[in-house]
mmCIF file of C-alpha atoms in Angstrom:
data_model
loop_
_atom_site.group_PDB
_atom_site.id
_atom_site.type_symbol
_atom_site.label_atom_id
_atom_site.label_comp_id
_atom_site.label_asym_id
_atom_site.label_seq_id
_atom_site.Cartn_x
_atom_site.Cartn_y
_atom_site.Cartn_z
ATOM 1 C CA UNK A 1 -6.276 -16.633 -5.627
ATOM 2 C CA UNK A 2 -7.341 -19.489 -3.322
ATOM 3 C CA UNK A 3 -5.635 -22.852 -3.530
ATOM 4 C CA UNK A 4 -6.840 -26.125 -1.986
ATOM 5 C CA UNK A 5 -5.912 -29.736 -2.703
ATOM 6 C CA UNK A 6 -3.931 -28.849 -5.808
ATOM 7 C CA UNK A 7 -6.719 -26.742 -7.343
ATOM 8 C CA UNK A 8 -6.470 -22.967 -7.871
ATOM 9 C CA UNK A 9 -9.554 -20.723 -7.848
ATOM 10 C CA UNK A 10 -9.984 -17.214 -9.310
ATOM 11 C CA UNK A 11 -12.289 -15.398 -6.928
ATOM 12 C CA UNK A 12 -14.645 -12.549 -7.907
ATOM 13 C CA UNK A 13 -16.709 -11.208 -5.039
ATOM 14 C CA UNK A 14 -19.605 -9.914 -7.163
ATOM 15 C CA UNK A 15 -21.396 -7.957 -4.442
ATOM 16 C CA UNK A 16 -19.527 -5.706 -1.928
ATOM 17 C CA UNK A 17 -20.205 -2.317 -0.350
ATOM 18 C CA UNK A 18 -18.661 0.496 1.662
ATOM 19 C CA UNK A 19 -21.360 1.909 3.880
ATOM 20 C CA UNK A 20 -21.735 4.472 6.614
ATOM 21 C CA UNK A 21 -24.421 3.740 9.109
ATOM 22 C CA UNK A 22 -22.945 5.687 12.038
ATOM 23 C CA UNK A 23 -25.411 7.737 14.138
ATOM 24 C CA UNK A 24 -24.219 11.054 12.676
ATOM 25 C CA UNK A 25 -25.274 9.780 9.208
ATOM 26 C CA UNK A 26 -28.657 8.355 10.272
ATOM 27 C CA UNK A 27 -31.428 10.562 9.076
ATOM 28 C CA UNK A 28 -34.121 8.992 11.323
ATOM 29 C CA UNK A 29 -34.956 5.835 13.267
ATOM 30 C CA UNK A 30 -35.168 3.930 10.040
ATOM 31 C CA UNK A 31 -31.427 4.256 9.496
ATOM 32 C CA UNK A 32 -30.805 2.496 12.818
ATOM 33 C CA UNK A 33 -33.479 -0.126 12.031
ATOM 34 C CA UNK A 34 -31.801 -0.901 8.752
ATOM 35 C CA UNK A 35 -28.263 -1.424 10.046
ATOM 36 C CA UNK A 36 -29.514 -3.316 13.122
ATOM 37 C CA UNK A 37 -31.225 -5.759 10.788
ATOM 38 C CA UNK A 38 -28.000 -6.127 8.843
ATOM 39 C CA UNK A 39 -26.169 -6.797 12.013
ATOM 40 C CA UNK A 40 -28.635 -9.493 13.036
ATOM 41 C CA UNK A 41 -28.035 -11.286 9.796
ATOM 42 C CA UNK A 42 -24.283 -10.938 10.316
ATOM 43 C CA UNK A 43 -24.083 -12.277 13.870
ATOM 44 C CA UNK A 44 -26.737 -15.004 13.341
ATOM 45 C CA UNK A 45 -25.223 -16.515 10.253
ATOM 46 C CA UNK A 46 -21.465 -16.020 10.821
ATOM 47 C CA UNK A 47 -19.136 -18.346 12.755
ATOM 48 C CA UNK A 48 -18.438 -16.818 16.203
ATOM 49 C CA UNK A 49 -14.870 -16.023 15.163
ATOM 50 C CA UNK A 50 -16.071 -13.844 12.296
ATOM 51 C CA UNK A 51 -18.540 -11.668 14.168
ATOM 52 C CA UNK A 52 -17.555 -7.950 14.352
ATOM 53 C CA UNK A 53 -18.266 -5.643 17.259
ATOM 54 C CA UNK A 54 -21.395 -3.534 16.540
ATOM 55 C CA UNK A 55 -19.471 -0.192 16.452
ATOM 56 C CA UNK A 56 -17.060 -1.523 13.795
ATOM 57 C CA UNK A 57 -19.986 -2.812 11.735
ATOM 58 C CA UNK A 58 -21.440 0.687 11.328
ATOM 59 C CA UNK A 59 -18.582 1.789 9.187
ATOM 60 C CA UNK A 60 -15.675 -0.229 7.957
ATOM 61 C CA UNK A 61 -13.725 2.122 5.581
ATOM 62 C CA UNK A 62 -11.663 1.438 2.501
ATOM 63 C CA UNK A 63 -8.426 0.241 4.254
ATOM 64 C CA UNK A 64 -10.305 -2.524 6.051
ATOM 65 C CA UNK A 65 -12.170 -3.503 2.906
ATOM 66 C CA UNK A 66 -8.847 -3.937 0.993
ATOM 67 C CA UNK A 67 -7.456 -5.965 3.904
ATOM 68 C CA UNK A 68 -10.525 -8.168 4.391
ATOM 69 C CA UNK A 69 -11.016 -8.868 0.681
ATOM 70 C CA UNK A 70 -7.598 -8.933 -0.898
ATOM 71 C CA UNK A 71 -5.029 -9.488 1.795
ATOM 72 C CA UNK A 72 -6.740 -12.260 3.822
ATOM 73 C CA UNK A 73 -10.033 -12.917 1.900
ATOM 74 C CA UNK A 74 -8.746 -14.784 -1.166
ATOM 75 C CA UNK A 75 -10.508 -12.294 -3.468
ATOM 76 C CA UNK A 76 -8.920 -11.398 -6.855
ATOM 77 C CA UNK A 77 -11.550 -8.882 -7.932
ATOM 78 C CA UNK A 78 -14.614 -7.329 -6.329
ATOM 79 C CA UNK A 79 -17.625 -5.418 -7.627
ATOM 80 C CA UNK A 80 -19.332 -2.589 -5.664
ATOM 81 C CA UNK A 81 -23.102 -2.818 -5.577
ATOM 82 C CA UNK A 82 -24.144 0.213 -3.570
ATOM 83 C CA UNK A 83 -27.547 1.022 -2.069
ATOM 84 C CA UNK A 84 -28.438 4.688 -1.723
ATOM 85 C CA UNK A 85 -31.268 4.706 0.986
ATOM 86 C CA UNK A 86 -31.444 8.484 0.953
ATOM 87 C CA UNK A 87 -34.583 8.467 3.043
ATOM 88 C CA UNK A 88 -32.696 6.839 5.915
ATOM 89 C CA UNK A 89 -29.145 8.289 5.701
ATOM 90 C CA UNK A 90 -28.154 11.901 5.200
ATOM 91 C CA UNK A 91 -25.160 11.050 3.022
ATOM 92 C CA UNK A 92 -26.607 7.873 1.688
ATOM 93 C CA UNK A 93 -25.830 4.349 2.946
ATOM 94 C CA UNK A 94 -23.435 3.257 0.263
ATOM 95 C CA UNK A 95 -20.533 5.677 0.028
ATOM 96 C CA UNK A 96 -20.181 6.629 -3.597
ATOM 97 C CA UNK A 97 -17.146 8.943 -3.446
ATOM 98 C CA UNK A 98 -15.147 6.706 -1.153
ATOM 99 C CA UNK A 99 -15.860 3.558 -3.092
ATOM 100 C CA UNK A 100 -15.175 5.144 -6.457
ATOM 101 C CA UNK A 101 -11.883 6.725 -5.228
ATOM 102 C CA UNK A 102 -10.808 3.305 -4.033
ATOM 103 C CA UNK A 103 -11.806 1.775 -7.410
ATOM 104 C CA UNK A 104 -9.768 4.424 -9.308
ATOM 105 C CA UNK A 105 -6.763 3.623 -7.099
ATOM 106 C CA UNK A 106 -7.100 -0.144 -7.612
ATOM 107 C CA UNK A 107 -8.679 -0.738 -11.042
ATOM 108 C CA UNK A 108 -7.185 -4.185 -11.320
ATOM 109 C CA UNK A 109 -9.024 -5.216 -8.145
ATOM 110 C CA UNK A 110 -12.298 -3.227 -8.063
ATOM 111 C CA UNK A 111 -15.156 -2.426 -10.332
ATOM 112 C CA UNK A 112 -17.673 0.295 -9.335
ATOM 113 C CA UNK A 113 -21.382 -0.161 -10.057
ATOM 114 C CA UNK A 114 -23.777 2.704 -9.305
ATOM 115 C CA UNK A 115 -27.523 3.005 -8.716
ATOM 116 C CA UNK A 116 -30.553 4.816 -10.041
ATOM 117 C CA UNK A 117 -34.166 5.388 -9.076
ATOM 118 C CA UNK A 118 -36.758 5.914 -11.850
ATOM 119 C CA UNK A 119 -38.920 7.997 -9.463
ATOM 120 C CA UNK A 120 -36.462 10.869 -10.052
ATOM 121 C CA UNK A 121 -37.853 11.177 -13.632
ATOM 122 C CA UNK A 122 -36.013 13.378 -16.160
ATOM 123 C CA UNK A 123 -33.613 14.727 -13.523
ATOM 124 C CA UNK A 124 -32.521 11.188 -12.724
ATOM 125 C CA UNK A 125 -32.043 10.337 -16.370
ATOM 126 C CA UNK A 126 -29.699 13.263 -16.783
ATOM 127 C CA UNK A 127 -27.791 12.094 -13.745
ATOM 128 C CA UNK A 128 -27.643 8.522 -15.092
ATOM 129 C CA UNK A 129 -25.968 9.823 -18.274
ATOM 130 C CA UNK A 130 -23.457 11.785 -16.281
ATOM 131 C CA UNK A 131 -22.778 8.854 -13.904
ATOM 132 C CA UNK A 132 -22.273 6.409 -16.758
ATOM 133 C CA UNK A 133 -19.588 8.613 -18.217
ATOM 134 C CA UNK A 134 -17.866 9.491 -14.936
ATOM 135 C CA UNK A 135 -17.868 6.001 -13.471
ATOM 136 C CA UNK A 136 -17.447 4.124 -16.798
ATOM 137 C CA UNK A 137 -20.401 1.991 -15.762
ATOM 138 C CA UNK A 138 -20.797 -1.592 -16.890
ATOM 139 C CA UNK A 139 -23.459 -2.345 -14.323
ATOM 140 C CA UNK A 140 -25.824 -0.916 -11.699
ATOM 141 C CA UNK A 141 -27.551 -2.013 -8.535
ATOM 142 C CA UNK A 142 -31.298 -1.454 -8.230
ATOM 143 C CA UNK A 143 -33.177 -1.474 -4.914
ATOM 144 C CA UNK A 144 -36.912 -1.717 -5.797
ATOM 145 C CA UNK A 145 -38.014 -1.508 -2.116
ATOM 146 C CA UNK A 146 -36.273 1.823 -1.456
ATOM 147 C CA UNK A 147 -38.485 4.577 -0.071
ATOM 148 C CA UNK A 148 -38.849 7.907 -1.813
ATOM 149 C CA UNK A 149 -41.233 10.447 -0.306
ATOM 150 C CA UNK A 150 -44.627 8.702 0.065
ATOM 151 C CA UNK A 151 -43.604 5.848 -2.201
ATOM 152 C CA UNK A 152 -42.383 2.682 -0.517
ATOM 153 C CA UNK A 153 -41.150 0.927 -3.642
ATOM 154 C CA UNK A 154 -41.349 0.587 -7.364
ATOM 155 C CA UNK A 155 -41.368 -2.153 -10.051
ATOM 156 C CA UNK A 156 -38.942 -2.903 -12.884
ATOM 157 C CA UNK A 157 -41.783 -2.882 -15.392
ATOM 158 C CA UNK A 158 -43.064 0.555 -14.417
ATOM 159 C CA UNK A 159 -43.087 3.000 -17.387
ATOM 160 C CA UNK A 160 -40.329 5.208 -15.937
ATOM 161 C CA UNK A 161 -38.230 2.182 -15.140
ATOM 162 C CA UNK A 162 -38.407 1.234 -18.850
ATOM 163 C CA UNK A 163 -37.094 4.684 -19.687
ATOM 164 C CA UNK A 164 -34.079 4.183 -17.447
ATOM 165 C CA UNK A 165 -33.404 0.712 -18.789
ATOM 166 C CA UNK A 166 -33.632 1.905 -22.364
ATOM 167 C CA UNK A 167 -31.194 4.773 -21.449
ATOM 168 C CA UNK A 168 -28.838 2.363 -19.653
ATOM 169 C CA UNK A 169 -28.831 0.060 -22.742
ATOM 170 C CA UNK A 170 -27.982 3.059 -24.976
ATOM 171 C CA UNK A 171 -25.087 3.936 -22.598
ATOM 172 C CA UNK A 172 -23.632 0.395 -22.698
ATOM 173 C CA UNK A 173 -24.684 -0.594 -19.157
ATOM 174 C CA UNK A 174 -25.549 -4.231 -19.653
ATOM 175 C CA UNK A 175 -25.483 -5.774 -16.149
ATOM 176 C CA UNK A 176 -28.457 -5.002 -13.931
ATOM 177 C CA UNK A 177 -28.161 -6.275 -10.360
ATOM 178 C CA UNK A 178 -31.456 -6.191 -8.427
ATOM 179 C CA UNK A 179 -32.016 -6.809 -4.742
ATOM 180 C CA UNK A 180 -34.679 -9.440 -4.734
ATOM 181 C CA UNK A 181 -34.189 -11.116 -1.422
ATOM 182 C CA UNK A 182 -35.071 -11.118 2.227
ATOM 183 C CA UNK A 183 -36.790 -8.089 3.685
ATOM 184 C CA UNK A 184 -34.616 -5.633 5.568
ATOM 185 C CA UNK A 185 -36.378 -3.599 8.247
ATOM 186 C CA UNK A 186 -38.137 -1.280 7.683
ATOM 187 C CA UNK A 187 -38.537 -2.013 3.931
ATOM 188 C CA UNK A 188 -41.636 -3.780 2.688
ATOM 189 C CA UNK A 189 -41.492 -7.462 1.799
ATOM 190 C CA UNK A 190 -43.621 -7.309 -1.269
ATOM 191 C CA UNK A 191 -41.503 -4.583 -2.856
ATOM 192 C CA UNK A 192 -38.795 -7.244 -3.348
ATOM 193 C CA UNK A 193 -41.074 -9.602 -5.264
ATOM 194 C CA UNK A 194 -39.369 -11.239 -8.260
ATOM 195 C CA UNK A 195 -42.310 -11.226 -10.687
ATOM 196 C CA UNK A 196 -41.262 -7.975 -12.437
ATOM 197 C CA UNK A 197 -37.957 -9.562 -13.451
ATOM 198 C CA UNK A 198 -39.747 -11.805 -15.925
ATOM 199 C CA UNK A 199 -41.047 -8.965 -18.142
ATOM 200 C CA UNK A 200 -37.917 -6.887 -18.328
ATOM 201 C CA UNK A 201 -35.705 -9.912 -19.064
ATOM 202 C CA UNK A 202 -37.949 -10.756 -21.962
ATOM 203 C CA UNK A 203 -37.959 -7.158 -23.208
ATOM 204 C CA UNK A 204 -34.227 -6.355 -22.715
ATOM 205 C CA UNK A 205 -32.601 -9.527 -24.079
ATOM 206 C CA UNK A 206 -29.187 -7.856 -24.559
ATOM 207 C CA UNK A 207 -29.007 -7.123 -20.764
ATOM 208 C CA UNK A 208 -28.016 -9.432 -17.953
ATOM 209 C CA UNK A 209 -30.333 -9.368 -14.933
ATOM 210 C CA UNK A 210 -28.565 -10.646 -11.822
ATOM 211 C CA UNK A 211 -31.119 -11.316 -9.148
ATOM 212 C CA UNK A 212 -29.217 -10.776 -5.901
ATOM 213 C CA UNK A 213 -30.013 -13.158 -3.080
ATOM 214 C CA UNK A 214 -31.566 -15.460 -5.761
ATOM 215 C CA UNK A 215 -35.042 -14.306 -4.865
ATOM 216 C CA UNK A 216 -35.066 -15.702 -1.293
ATOM 217 C CA UNK A 217 -37.541 -16.470 0.205
ATOM 218 C CA UNK A 218 -39.094 -16.791 -3.246
ATOM 219 C CA UNK A 219 -36.562 -19.263 -4.654
ATOM 220 C CA UNK A 220 -39.112 -21.345 -6.510
ATOM 221 C CA UNK A 221 -40.628 -18.325 -8.227
ATOM 222 C CA UNK A 222 -37.173 -17.115 -9.202
ATOM 223 C CA UNK A 223 -36.156 -20.479 -10.653
ATOM 224 C CA UNK A 224 -39.246 -20.807 -12.799
ATOM 225 C CA UNK A 225 -38.506 -17.343 -14.240
ATOM 226 C CA UNK A 226 -34.775 -17.871 -14.645
ATOM 227 C CA UNK A 227 -35.140 -21.234 -16.422
ATOM 228 C CA UNK A 228 -37.054 -19.614 -19.259
ATOM 229 C CA UNK A 229 -35.101 -16.311 -19.362
ATOM 230 C CA UNK A 230 -31.509 -17.102 -20.329
ATOM 231 C CA UNK A 231 -30.321 -13.563 -19.382
ATOM 232 C CA UNK A 232 -31.361 -13.965 -15.698
ATOM 233 C CA UNK A 233 -28.609 -14.894 -13.264
ATOM 234 C CA UNK A 234 -28.491 -15.728 -9.535
ATOM 235 C CA UNK A 235 -26.321 -13.892 -6.961
ATOM 236 C CA UNK A 236 -25.567 -15.936 -3.839
ATOM 237 C CA UNK A 237 -25.307 -13.052 -1.363
ATOM 238 C CA UNK A 238 -27.243 -13.900 1.815
ATOM 239 C CA UNK A 239 -27.839 -17.458 0.598
ATOM 240 C CA UNK A 240 -24.250 -18.651 0.918
ATOM 241 C CA UNK A 241 -23.657 -18.049 4.658
ATOM 242 C CA UNK A 242 -26.354 -20.704 5.392
ATOM 243 C CA UNK A 243 -23.569 -23.174 4.638
ATOM 244 C CA UNK A 244 -22.594 -22.571 8.264
ATOM 245 C CA UNK A 245 -25.903 -22.478 10.147
ATOM 246 C CA UNK A 246 -28.094 -24.622 7.908
ATOM 247 C CA UNK A 247 -25.999 -26.640 5.408
ATOM 248 C CA UNK A 248 -28.944 -28.758 4.196
ATOM 249 C CA UNK A 249 -30.926 -25.564 3.500
ATOM 250 C CA UNK A 250 -27.981 -24.188 1.474
ATOM 251 C CA UNK A 251 -27.679 -27.528 -0.286
ATOM 252 C CA UNK A 252 -31.271 -27.238 -1.364
ATOM 253 C CA UNK A 253 -30.715 -23.676 -2.585
ATOM 254 C CA UNK A 254 -27.551 -24.472 -4.643
ATOM 255 C CA UNK A 255 -29.107 -27.769 -5.749
ATOM 256 C CA UNK A 256 -32.196 -25.999 -7.103
ATOM 257 C CA UNK A 257 -30.153 -23.309 -8.821
ATOM 258 C CA UNK A 258 -27.868 -25.804 -10.540
ATOM 259 C CA UNK A 259 -30.913 -27.824 -11.710
ATOM 260 C CA UNK A 260 -32.786 -24.853 -13.208
ATOM 261 C CA UNK A 261 -30.012 -22.428 -14.223
ATOM 262 C CA UNK A 262 -26.824 -24.567 -14.377
ATOM 263 C CA UNK A 263 -23.411 -23.391 -13.157
ATOM 264 C CA UNK A 264 -22.896 -20.704 -15.802
ATOM 265 C CA UNK A 265 -25.457 -18.305 -14.274
ATOM 266 C CA UNK A 266 -24.603 -18.304 -10.555
ATOM 267 C CA UNK A 267 -22.258 -15.820 -8.939
ATOM 268 C CA UNK A 268 -20.475 -15.876 -5.587
ATOM 269 C CA UNK A 269 -21.016 -12.808 -3.352
ATOM 270 C CA UNK A 270 -19.976 -12.250 0.234
ATOM 271 C CA UNK A 271 -22.200 -9.096 0.518
ATOM 272 C CA UNK A 272 -19.286 -7.548 2.362
ATOM 273 C CA UNK A 273 -19.428 -6.162 4.990
ATOM 274 C CA UNK A 274 -22.502 -8.271 5.894
ATOM 275 C CA UNK A 275 -19.970 -11.119 5.831
ATOM 276 C CA UNK A 276 -16.304 -11.414 5.066
ATOM 277 C CA UNK A 277 -15.287 -13.542 2.077
ATOM 278 C CA UNK A 278 -12.470 -15.671 3.506
ATOM 279 C CA UNK A 279 -14.559 -18.211 5.448
ATOM 280 C CA UNK A 280 -17.227 -18.278 2.713
ATOM 281 C CA UNK A 281 -14.686 -19.145 -0.018
ATOM 282 C CA UNK A 282 -13.033 -21.778 2.103
ATOM 283 C CA UNK A 283 -16.316 -23.356 3.177
ATOM 284 C CA UNK A 284 -17.781 -23.327 -0.394
ATOM 285 C CA UNK A 285 -14.691 -25.056 -1.820
ATOM 286 C CA UNK A 286 -15.158 -27.803 0.823
ATOM 287 C CA UNK A 287 -18.943 -27.937 0.565
ATOM 288 C CA UNK A 288 -20.789 -30.945 -0.817
ATOM 289 C CA UNK A 289 -24.452 -31.803 -1.155
ATOM 290 C CA UNK A 290 -25.322 -34.192 1.666
ATOM 291 C CA UNK A 291 -25.878 -37.766 0.621
ATOM 292 C CA UNK A 292 -29.496 -37.822 1.919
ATOM 293 C CA UNK A 293 -30.364 -35.076 -0.671
ATOM 294 C CA UNK A 294 -29.710 -37.587 -3.454
ATOM 295 C CA UNK A 295 -31.980 -35.759 -5.990
ATOM 296 C CA UNK A 296 -29.202 -33.213 -6.385
ATOM 297 C CA UNK A 297 -25.970 -34.076 -8.213
ATOM 298 C CA UNK A 298 -22.639 -33.608 -6.321
ATOM 299 C CA UNK A 299 -20.943 -30.336 -6.726
ATOM 300 C CA UNK A 300 -17.922 -30.527 -9.059
ATOM 301 C CA UNK A 301 -14.702 -28.574 -8.829
ATOM 302 C CA UNK A 302 -15.353 -27.003 -12.220
ATOM 303 C CA UNK A 303 -18.781 -25.795 -11.080
ATOM 304 C CA UNK A 304 -17.221 -24.265 -7.954
ATOM 305 C CA UNK A 305 -14.642 -22.454 -10.092
ATOM 306 C CA UNK A 306 -17.313 -20.968 -12.293
ATOM 307 C CA UNK A 307 -19.477 -19.830 -9.417
ATOM 308 C CA UNK A 308 -16.608 -18.461 -7.297
ATOM 309 C CA UNK A 309 -15.320 -16.181 -10.070
ATOM 310 C CA UNK A 310 -15.185 -17.263 -13.648
ATOM 311 C CA UNK A 311 -18.884 -16.436 -14.320
ATOM 312 C CA UNK A 312 -18.646 -12.822 -13.051
ATOM 313 C CA UNK A 313 -15.259 -12.363 -14.662
ATOM 314 C CA UNK A 314 -16.748 -13.298 -18.019
ATOM 315 C CA UNK A 315 -19.763 -10.899 -17.484
ATOM 316 C CA UNK A 316 -17.461 -7.978 -16.589
ATOM 317 C CA UNK A 317 -14.546 -8.769 -18.902
ATOM 318 C CA UNK A 318 -12.183 -9.177 -15.958
ATOM 319 C CA UNK A 319 -8.901 -10.796 -17.084
ATOM 320 C CA UNK A 320 -8.289 -14.258 -15.755
ATOM 321 C CA UNK A 321 -4.819 -15.736 -15.832
ATOM 322 C CA UNK A 322 -4.599 -18.662 -18.296
ATOM 323 C CA UNK A 323 -3.656 -21.125 -15.610
ATOM 324 C CA UNK A 324 -6.835 -20.291 -13.675
ATOM 325 C CA UNK A 325 -9.284 -20.746 -16.512
ATOM 326 C CA UNK A 326 -11.078 -23.987 -17.189
ATOM 327 C CA UNK A 327 -9.902 -26.101 -20.135
ATOM 328 C CA UNK A 328 -11.923 -25.445 -23.252
ATOM 329 C CA UNK A 329 -14.142 -28.279 -24.289
ATOM 330 C CA UNK A 330 -13.076 -29.674 -27.632
ATOM 331 C CA UNK A 331 -15.955 -30.098 -30.161
ATOM 332 C CA UNK A 332 -16.965 -33.742 -30.483
ATOM 333 C CA UNK A 333 -16.178 -35.373 -33.797
ATOM 334 C CA UNK A 334 -19.152 -36.471 -35.744
ATOM 335 C CA UNK A 335 -19.078 -40.125 -36.757
ATOM 336 C CA UNK A 336 -19.487 -40.793 -40.406
ATOM 337 C CA UNK A 337 -21.372 -43.921 -41.329
#
């Protein structure tokens, strides 16, 4: 819990990972390209005091994650959103076994989401059923730009993707997190396009589609889709660190999201270990829309509480202490003539 100026905030970090990008796990040059691109984002958008040495960035481990999130990071609950990247890393980029073991040991603090790739066909569907049972999945993380053999990406509205979404729905997996954000070297920019979100959101209305990184740099496209699809949500990973380096740019991002989606469909994410949550939480609680951007309304404390944790908690049925919940709005009495 984070407290500031007499207000208490329940924090859910909705997008974290445990990864292993050390040289012994890199399958080829692309593994190094990928983590180097991550590190560039990290050091260019972080305050100098928050920049990690490169060697530590390659692999952080569970003990450090628990410290950075829960001991000093103000986080009450975090959700793993792993990326496989099997073409780049021998044992995958996101560390399934380590993350799930940590989740089992700390179920009050961690939720584990998994991944799938529809290009694995029937074999992958069988694996999805096994994974859903083993991990008790409520959500998953999809990486549409991931490479597989000669393929350099796939779309959510591909026929095999529909098979996987239908199976997930049958298995009770309701929360679909999709990386639709900035390109990460060497992945292809167009494979992260947001257009395919529109169709699946219309066809799977009982599912939530959380567009991680809120579609950047395609924010306008994303907002036009999300405003007409009430089951489309925005994840702030990658967007939120711009509070530090380009506050007006971040003000435009959050201002547009609040205009088109409102505060009920936006989720805080540090994208750990790209960034650590402590400074992001503290800066967001203090953040206000600059006066010169007067077309956007000021950020309220209630909006910040929803974004920082209450929205994701509601999506994942994470218990929130009564004193940290927002007051319920009483129904307005209808005047009788």
